[in-house]
Coordinates of C-alpha atoms and ligand atoms in Angstrom, one line a residue:
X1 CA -25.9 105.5 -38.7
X2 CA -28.6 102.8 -38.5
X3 CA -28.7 100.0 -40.9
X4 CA -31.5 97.8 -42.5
X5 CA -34.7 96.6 -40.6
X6 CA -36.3 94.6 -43.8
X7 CA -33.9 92.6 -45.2
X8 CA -34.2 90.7 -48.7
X9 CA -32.4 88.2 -49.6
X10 CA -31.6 86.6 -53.4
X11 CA -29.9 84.4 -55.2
X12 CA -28.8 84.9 -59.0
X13 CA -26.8 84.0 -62.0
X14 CA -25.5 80.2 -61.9
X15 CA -26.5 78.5 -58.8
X16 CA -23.4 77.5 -56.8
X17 CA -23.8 74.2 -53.9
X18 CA -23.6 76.3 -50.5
X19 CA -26.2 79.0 -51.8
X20 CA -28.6 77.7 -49.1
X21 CA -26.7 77.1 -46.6
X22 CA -25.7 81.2 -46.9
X23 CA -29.9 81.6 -47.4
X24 CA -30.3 79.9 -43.9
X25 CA -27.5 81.6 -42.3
X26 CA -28.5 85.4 -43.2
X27 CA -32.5 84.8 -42.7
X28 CA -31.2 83.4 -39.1
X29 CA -28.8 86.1 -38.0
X30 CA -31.0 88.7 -39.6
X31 CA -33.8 87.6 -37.7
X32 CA -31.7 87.7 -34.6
X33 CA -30.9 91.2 -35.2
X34 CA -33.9 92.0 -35.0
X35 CA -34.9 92.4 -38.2
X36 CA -37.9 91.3 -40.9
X37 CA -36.3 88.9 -43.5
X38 CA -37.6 88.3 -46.7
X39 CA -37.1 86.0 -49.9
X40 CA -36.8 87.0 -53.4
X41 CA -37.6 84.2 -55.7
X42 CA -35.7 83.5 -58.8
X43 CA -33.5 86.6 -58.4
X44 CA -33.5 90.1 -60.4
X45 CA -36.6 88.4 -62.3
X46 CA -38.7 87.8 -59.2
X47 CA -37.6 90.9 -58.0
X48 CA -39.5 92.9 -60.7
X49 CA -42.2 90.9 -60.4
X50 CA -42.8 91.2 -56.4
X51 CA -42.4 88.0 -56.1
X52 CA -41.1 89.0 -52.3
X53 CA -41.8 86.6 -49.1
X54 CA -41.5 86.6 -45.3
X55 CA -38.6 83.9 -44.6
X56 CA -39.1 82.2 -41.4
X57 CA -36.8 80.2 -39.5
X58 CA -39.1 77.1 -40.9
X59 CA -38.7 77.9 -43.7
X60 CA -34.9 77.3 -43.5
X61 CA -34.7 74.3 -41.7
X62 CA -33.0 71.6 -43.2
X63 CA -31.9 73.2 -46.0
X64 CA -27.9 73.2 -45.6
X65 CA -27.2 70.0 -47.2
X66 CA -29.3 70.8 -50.3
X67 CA -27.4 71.7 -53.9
X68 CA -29.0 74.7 -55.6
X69 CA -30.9 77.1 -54.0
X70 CA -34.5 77.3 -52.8
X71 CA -35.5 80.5 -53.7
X72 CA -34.4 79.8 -57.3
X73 CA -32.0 81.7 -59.3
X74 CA -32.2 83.3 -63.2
X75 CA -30.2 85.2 -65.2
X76 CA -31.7 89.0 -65.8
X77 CA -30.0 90.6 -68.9
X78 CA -32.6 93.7 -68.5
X79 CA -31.3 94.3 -65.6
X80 CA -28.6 96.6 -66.9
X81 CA -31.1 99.1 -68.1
X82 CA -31.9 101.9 -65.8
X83 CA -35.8 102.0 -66.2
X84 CA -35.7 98.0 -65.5
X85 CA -33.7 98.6 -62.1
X86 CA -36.1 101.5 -61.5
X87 CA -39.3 99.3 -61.7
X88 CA -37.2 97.2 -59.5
X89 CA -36.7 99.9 -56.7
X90 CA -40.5 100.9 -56.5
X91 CA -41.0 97.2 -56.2
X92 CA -38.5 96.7 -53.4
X93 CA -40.0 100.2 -51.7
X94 CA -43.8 98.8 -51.8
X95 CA -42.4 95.9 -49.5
X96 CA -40.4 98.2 -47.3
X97 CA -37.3 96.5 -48.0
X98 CA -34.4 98.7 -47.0
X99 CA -31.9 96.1 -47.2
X100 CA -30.3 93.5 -49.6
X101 CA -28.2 90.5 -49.2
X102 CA -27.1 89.4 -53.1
X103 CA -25.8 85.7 -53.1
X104 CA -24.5 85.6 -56.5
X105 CA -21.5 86.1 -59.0
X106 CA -20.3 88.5 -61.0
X107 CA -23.0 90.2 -62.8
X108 CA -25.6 89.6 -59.9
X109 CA -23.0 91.8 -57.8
X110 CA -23.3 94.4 -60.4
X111 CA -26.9 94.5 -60.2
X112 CA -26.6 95.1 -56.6
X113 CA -24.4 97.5 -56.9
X114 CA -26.3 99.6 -59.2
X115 CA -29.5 99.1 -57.5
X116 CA -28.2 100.8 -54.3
X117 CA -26.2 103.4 -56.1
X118 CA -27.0 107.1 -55.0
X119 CA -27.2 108.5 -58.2
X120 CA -30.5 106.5 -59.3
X121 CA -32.2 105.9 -55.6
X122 CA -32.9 109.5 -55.2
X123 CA -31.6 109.4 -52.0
X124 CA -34.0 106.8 -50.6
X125 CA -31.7 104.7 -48.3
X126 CA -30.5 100.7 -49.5
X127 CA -28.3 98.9 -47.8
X128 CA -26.6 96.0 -50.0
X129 CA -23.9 93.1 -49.0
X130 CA -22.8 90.8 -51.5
X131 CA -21.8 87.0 -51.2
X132 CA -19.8 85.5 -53.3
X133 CA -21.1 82.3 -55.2
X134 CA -20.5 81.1 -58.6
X135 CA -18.5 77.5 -59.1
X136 CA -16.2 79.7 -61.5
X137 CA -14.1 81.3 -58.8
X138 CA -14.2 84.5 -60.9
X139 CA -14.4 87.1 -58.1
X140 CA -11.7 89.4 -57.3
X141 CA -10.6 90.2 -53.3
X142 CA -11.9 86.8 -52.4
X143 CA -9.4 83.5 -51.8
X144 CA -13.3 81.5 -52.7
X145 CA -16.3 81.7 -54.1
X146 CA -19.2 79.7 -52.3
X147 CA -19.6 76.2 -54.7
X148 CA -16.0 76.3 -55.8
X149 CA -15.4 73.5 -53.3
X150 CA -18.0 70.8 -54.4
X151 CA -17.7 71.4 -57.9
X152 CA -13.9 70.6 -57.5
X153 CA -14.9 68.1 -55.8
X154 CA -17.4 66.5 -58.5
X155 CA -14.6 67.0 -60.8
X156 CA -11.9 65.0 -59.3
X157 CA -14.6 62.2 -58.4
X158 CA -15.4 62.3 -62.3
X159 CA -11.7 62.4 -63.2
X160 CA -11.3 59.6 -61.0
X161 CA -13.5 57.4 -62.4
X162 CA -12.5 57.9 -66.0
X163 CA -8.8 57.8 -65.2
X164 CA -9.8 53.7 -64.0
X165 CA -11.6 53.0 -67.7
X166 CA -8.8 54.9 -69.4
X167 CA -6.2 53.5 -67.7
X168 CA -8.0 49.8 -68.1
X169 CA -7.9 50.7 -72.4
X170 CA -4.7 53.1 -72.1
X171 CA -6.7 55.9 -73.5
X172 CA -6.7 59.5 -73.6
X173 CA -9.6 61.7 -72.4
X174 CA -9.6 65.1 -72.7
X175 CA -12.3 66.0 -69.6
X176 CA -14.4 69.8 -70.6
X177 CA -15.0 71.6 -67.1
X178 CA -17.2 74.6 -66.3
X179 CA -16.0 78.0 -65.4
X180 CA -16.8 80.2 -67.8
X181 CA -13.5 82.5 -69.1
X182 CA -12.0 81.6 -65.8
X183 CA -9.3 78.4 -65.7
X184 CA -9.8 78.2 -62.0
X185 CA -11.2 74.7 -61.6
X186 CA -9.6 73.6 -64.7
X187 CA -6.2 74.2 -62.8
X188 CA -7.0 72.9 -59.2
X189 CA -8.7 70.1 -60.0
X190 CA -6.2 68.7 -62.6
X191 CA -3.5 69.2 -59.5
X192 CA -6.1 67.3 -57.3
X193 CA -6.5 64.3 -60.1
X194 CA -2.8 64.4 -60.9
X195 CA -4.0 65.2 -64.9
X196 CA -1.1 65.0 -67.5
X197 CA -2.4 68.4 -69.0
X198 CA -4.6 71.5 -68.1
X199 CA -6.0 73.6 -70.5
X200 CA -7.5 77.2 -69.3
X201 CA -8.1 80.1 -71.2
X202 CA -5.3 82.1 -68.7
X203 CA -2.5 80.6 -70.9
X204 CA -3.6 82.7 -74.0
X205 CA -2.4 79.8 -76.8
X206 CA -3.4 79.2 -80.2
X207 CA -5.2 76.5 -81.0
X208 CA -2.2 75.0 -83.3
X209 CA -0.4 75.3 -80.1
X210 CA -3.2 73.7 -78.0
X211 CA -3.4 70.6 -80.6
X212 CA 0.6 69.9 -80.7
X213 CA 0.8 70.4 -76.9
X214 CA -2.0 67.7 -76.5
X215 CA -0.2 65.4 -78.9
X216 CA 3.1 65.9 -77.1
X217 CA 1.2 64.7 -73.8
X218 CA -0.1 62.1 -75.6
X219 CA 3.1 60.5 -77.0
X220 CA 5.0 61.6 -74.1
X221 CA 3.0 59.7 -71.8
X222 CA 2.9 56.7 -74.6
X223 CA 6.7 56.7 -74.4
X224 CA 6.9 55.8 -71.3
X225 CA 8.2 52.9 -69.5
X226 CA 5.3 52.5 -66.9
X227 CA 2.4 50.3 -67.8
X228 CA -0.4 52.7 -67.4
X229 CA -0.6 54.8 -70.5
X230 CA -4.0 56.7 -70.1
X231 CA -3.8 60.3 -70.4
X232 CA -6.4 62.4 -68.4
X233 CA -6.4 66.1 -70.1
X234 CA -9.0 68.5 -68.1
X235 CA -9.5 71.5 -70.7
X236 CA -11.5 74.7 -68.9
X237 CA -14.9 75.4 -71.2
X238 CA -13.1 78.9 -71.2
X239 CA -10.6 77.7 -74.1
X240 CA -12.8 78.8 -77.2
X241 CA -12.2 75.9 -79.4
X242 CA -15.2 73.3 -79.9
X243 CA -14.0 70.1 -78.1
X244 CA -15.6 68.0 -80.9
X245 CA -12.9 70.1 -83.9
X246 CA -10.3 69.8 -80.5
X247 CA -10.8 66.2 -80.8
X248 CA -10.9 65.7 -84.7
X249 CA -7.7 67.7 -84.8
X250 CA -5.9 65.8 -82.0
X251 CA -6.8 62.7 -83.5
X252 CA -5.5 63.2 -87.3
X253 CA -2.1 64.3 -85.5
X254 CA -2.2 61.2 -83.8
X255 CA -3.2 59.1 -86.4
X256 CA -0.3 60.5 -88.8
X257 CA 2.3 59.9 -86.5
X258 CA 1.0 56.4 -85.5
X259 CA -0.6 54.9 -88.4
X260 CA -0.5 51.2 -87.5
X261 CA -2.1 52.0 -83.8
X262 CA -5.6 50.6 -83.5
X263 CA -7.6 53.4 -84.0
X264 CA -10.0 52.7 -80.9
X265 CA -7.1 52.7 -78.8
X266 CA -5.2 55.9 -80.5
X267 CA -8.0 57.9 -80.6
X268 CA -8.9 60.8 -77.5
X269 CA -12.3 60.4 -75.9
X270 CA -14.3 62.9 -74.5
X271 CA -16.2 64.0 -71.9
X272 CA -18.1 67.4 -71.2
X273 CA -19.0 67.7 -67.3
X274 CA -21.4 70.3 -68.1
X275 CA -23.7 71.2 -65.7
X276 CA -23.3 68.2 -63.4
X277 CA -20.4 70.7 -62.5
X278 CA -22.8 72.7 -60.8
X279 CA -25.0 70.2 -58.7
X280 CA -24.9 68.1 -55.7
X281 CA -25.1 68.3 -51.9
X282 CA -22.4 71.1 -51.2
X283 CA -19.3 70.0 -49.1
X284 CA -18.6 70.7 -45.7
X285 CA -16.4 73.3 -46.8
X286 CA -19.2 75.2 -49.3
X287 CA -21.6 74.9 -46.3
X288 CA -19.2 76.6 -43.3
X289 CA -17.9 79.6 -46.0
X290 CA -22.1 79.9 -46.9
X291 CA -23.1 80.4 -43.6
X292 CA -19.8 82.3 -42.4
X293 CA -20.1 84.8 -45.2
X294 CA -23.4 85.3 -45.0
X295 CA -23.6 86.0 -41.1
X296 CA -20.6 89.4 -42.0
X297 CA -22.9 89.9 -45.0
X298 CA -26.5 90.8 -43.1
X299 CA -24.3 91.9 -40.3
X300 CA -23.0 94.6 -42.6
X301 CA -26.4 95.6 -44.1
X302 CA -27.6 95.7 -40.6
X303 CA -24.5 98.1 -39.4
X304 CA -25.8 100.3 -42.6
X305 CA -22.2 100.1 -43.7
X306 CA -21.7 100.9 -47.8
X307 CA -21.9 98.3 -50.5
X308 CA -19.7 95.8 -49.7
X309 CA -19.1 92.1 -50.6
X310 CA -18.3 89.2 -47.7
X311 CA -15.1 87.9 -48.4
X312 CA -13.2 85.0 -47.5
X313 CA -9.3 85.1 -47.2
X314 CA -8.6 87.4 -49.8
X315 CA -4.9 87.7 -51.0
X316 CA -2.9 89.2 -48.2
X317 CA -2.7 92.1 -47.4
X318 CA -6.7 92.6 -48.5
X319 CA -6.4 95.3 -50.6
X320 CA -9.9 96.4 -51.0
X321 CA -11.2 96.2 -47.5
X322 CA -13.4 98.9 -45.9
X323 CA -10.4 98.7 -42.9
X324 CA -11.4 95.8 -40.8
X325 CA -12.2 92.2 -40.3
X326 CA -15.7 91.3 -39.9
X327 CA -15.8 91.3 -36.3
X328 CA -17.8 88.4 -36.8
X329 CA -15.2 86.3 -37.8
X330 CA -11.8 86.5 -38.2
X331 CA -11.2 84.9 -41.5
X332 CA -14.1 86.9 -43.0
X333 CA -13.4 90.7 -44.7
X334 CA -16.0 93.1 -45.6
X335 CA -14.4 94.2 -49.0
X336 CA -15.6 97.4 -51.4
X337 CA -18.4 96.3 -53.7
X338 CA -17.3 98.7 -56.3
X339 CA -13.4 97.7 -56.0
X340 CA -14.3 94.3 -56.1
X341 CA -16.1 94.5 -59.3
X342 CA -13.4 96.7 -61.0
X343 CA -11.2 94.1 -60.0
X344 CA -12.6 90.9 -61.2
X345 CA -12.7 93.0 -64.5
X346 CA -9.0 92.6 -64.4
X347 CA -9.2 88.7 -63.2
X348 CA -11.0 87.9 -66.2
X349 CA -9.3 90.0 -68.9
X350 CA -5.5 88.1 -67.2
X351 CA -4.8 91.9 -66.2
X352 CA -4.7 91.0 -62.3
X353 CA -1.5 90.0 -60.5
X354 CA -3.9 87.3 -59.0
X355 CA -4.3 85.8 -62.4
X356 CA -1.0 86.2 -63.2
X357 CA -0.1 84.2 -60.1
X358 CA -2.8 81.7 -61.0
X359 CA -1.1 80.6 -64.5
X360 CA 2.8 81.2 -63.2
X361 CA 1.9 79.0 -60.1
X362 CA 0.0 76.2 -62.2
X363 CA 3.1 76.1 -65.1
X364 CA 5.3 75.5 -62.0
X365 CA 3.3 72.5 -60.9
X366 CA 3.2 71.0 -64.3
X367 CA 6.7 71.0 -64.4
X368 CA 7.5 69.6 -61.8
X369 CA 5.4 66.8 -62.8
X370 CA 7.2 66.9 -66.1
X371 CA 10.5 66.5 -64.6
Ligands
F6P401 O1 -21.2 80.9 -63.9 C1 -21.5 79.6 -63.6 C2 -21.7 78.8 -64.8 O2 -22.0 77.5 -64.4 C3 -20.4 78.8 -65.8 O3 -19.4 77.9 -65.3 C4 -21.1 78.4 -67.1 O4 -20.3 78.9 -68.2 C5 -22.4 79.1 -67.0 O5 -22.7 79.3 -65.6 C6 -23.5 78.3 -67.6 O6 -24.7 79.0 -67.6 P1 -26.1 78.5 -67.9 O7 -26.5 77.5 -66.8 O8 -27.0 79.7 -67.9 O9 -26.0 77.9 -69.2

């Protein structure tokens, strides 16, 4: 069966570093192909506004090293209504688009998939090929998201520089990362920064058990023999408890069982990373998987196979593929949209083995650290 011929491509949700580099790649394979490519601006929003433009291969020159995403990116909550996706059809269908590449996370993947799902198109063909982005690494069937890499990245080089001014006062920070309800970068990075504690919303605990374990840190570390007695704690934004009450709770503990200690030396600091999280030139890495997943995604939409998201290295053996490789590249499976999104269900609620894996593996590494 024949594929796509006019191809739009968007990007949505949080923008992840690499989203360009995955714009460039599709417009330029597409193209290739042989087909019309086109831009939607600022994702499900433009979308329903027409806001729909040829993409030429000027137009994506010498955008790979840039963070963000130049055809912009929102949120849509309407989205989820039918009438909204249907004004977004007969929007698509007055600009002859027949095919979609959605560089996005979670919910923009749902979009997609409900956009091209038979029941509402009324039989009007729409081809659609997801690519994973979002920093959080929230996606089921695929080992990365685009972005995960450089926001690690920004992490550790933050963590890094904090760790020298803590370790200059011997204080403790307790360092707030992005990720939504996934502990993902939470977890890595505090591996990659050698952090005495991580905090993600995987381990399920209590905040009374969140408090002591911080204090335990704390005066573990304090009780050592070693000279450096900063304390780097990375906590994941997914653990629900304010880090300002976080903090004033840790620091009564600590002032009760220290009481003498100079208070500005006792006393946690903290830092939220926010959305610098987010930003920056992508890495190497975020680049290669952005262009690589987005050359199997417009191939896919151009093969006319069935919703499907690129994926990169998923968990072996790849449970949710359509049966192959991308032929395209080795390292790259076209996985079931619809499984996919049934399964990061299960990522975020801790019901995947994945998850599982996640938490057991990361408890294993803090404890050999412990030992
Ligand atoms: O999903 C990406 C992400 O950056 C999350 O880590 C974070 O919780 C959220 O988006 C922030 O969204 P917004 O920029 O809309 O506030």
């Amino acid at each position: 069966m024949g594929g796509a011929k006019r191809i739009a491509i968007l990007t949505s949700g949080g923008d992840a570093p690499g989203m360009n580099a995955a714009v460039r790649a599709a417009t330029m394979v597409g193209r290739a192909l042989g087909c019309e490519m086109f831009g939607i601006e600022r994702g499900y929003k433009g979308m329903l506004e027409g806001a729909i433009t040829p993409l030429t291969a000027a137009d994506v020159m010498g955008i790979l090293r840039e963070g963000g995403t130049i055809l912009g990116s929102a949120r849509c909550k309407e989205f989820h209504q039918r009438e909204v996706r249907d004004r977004a059809r007969a929007q698509l269908a007055a600009h002859g688009i027949d095919g979609l590449v959605v560089i996005g996370g979670n919910g923009s993947l749902t979009g997609a998939l409900k956009l091209c799902d038979p029941e509402e198109t009324g039989g009007t063909p729409m081809f659609v090929a997801g690519v994973p982005a979002s920093i959080d690494n929230d996606l089921a069937h695929t080992g990365l998201s685009i972005g995960v890499d450089t926001a690690m990245n920004t992490i550790v080089e933050a963590c890094d520089k904090i760790a020298d001014t803590a370790t200059a006062h011997d204080r403790t920070f307790i360092v707030e990362v992005m990720g939504r309800d996934c502990g993902y970068l939470a977890m890595t990075s505090a591996i990659a920064v050698g952090a005495d504690l991580a905090l993600f919303p995987e381990q399920g605990k209590s905040e009374d058990a969140i408090v002591a374990q911080i204090v335990d840190t704390v005066l573990a570390v304090r009780a050592r023999s070693k000279k450096a007695k900063r304390v780097i704690i990375i906590k994941a934004e997914g653990v629900a408890i304010p880090i300002d009450r976080l903090k004033a709770q840790v620091d009564a503990r600590l002032r009760e069982k220290h009481p003498d200690a100079d208070p500005s030396n006792i006393e946690t600091r903290v830092t939220v990373l926010g959305h610098v999280v987010r930003g920056g030139r992508p890495s190497a890495f975020d680049r290669l998987i952005g262009s690589r997943l987005a050359n199997v995604a417009v191939r896919a939409v151009v093969a006319g196979e069935r919703p499907v998201m690129a994926a990169w290295m998923p968990p072996a053996p790849p449970p949710a593929t359509i049966g192959k490789q991308a032929a395209a590249d080795p390292y790259c499976w076209l996985v079931d949209l619809k499984a996919v999104l049934e399964e990061t269900e299960n990522l975020l609620t801790g019901r995947s083995a994945l998850a599982r894996w996640r938490a057991g593996a990361f408890e294993q590494v803090e404890d050999a650290q412990r030992s």
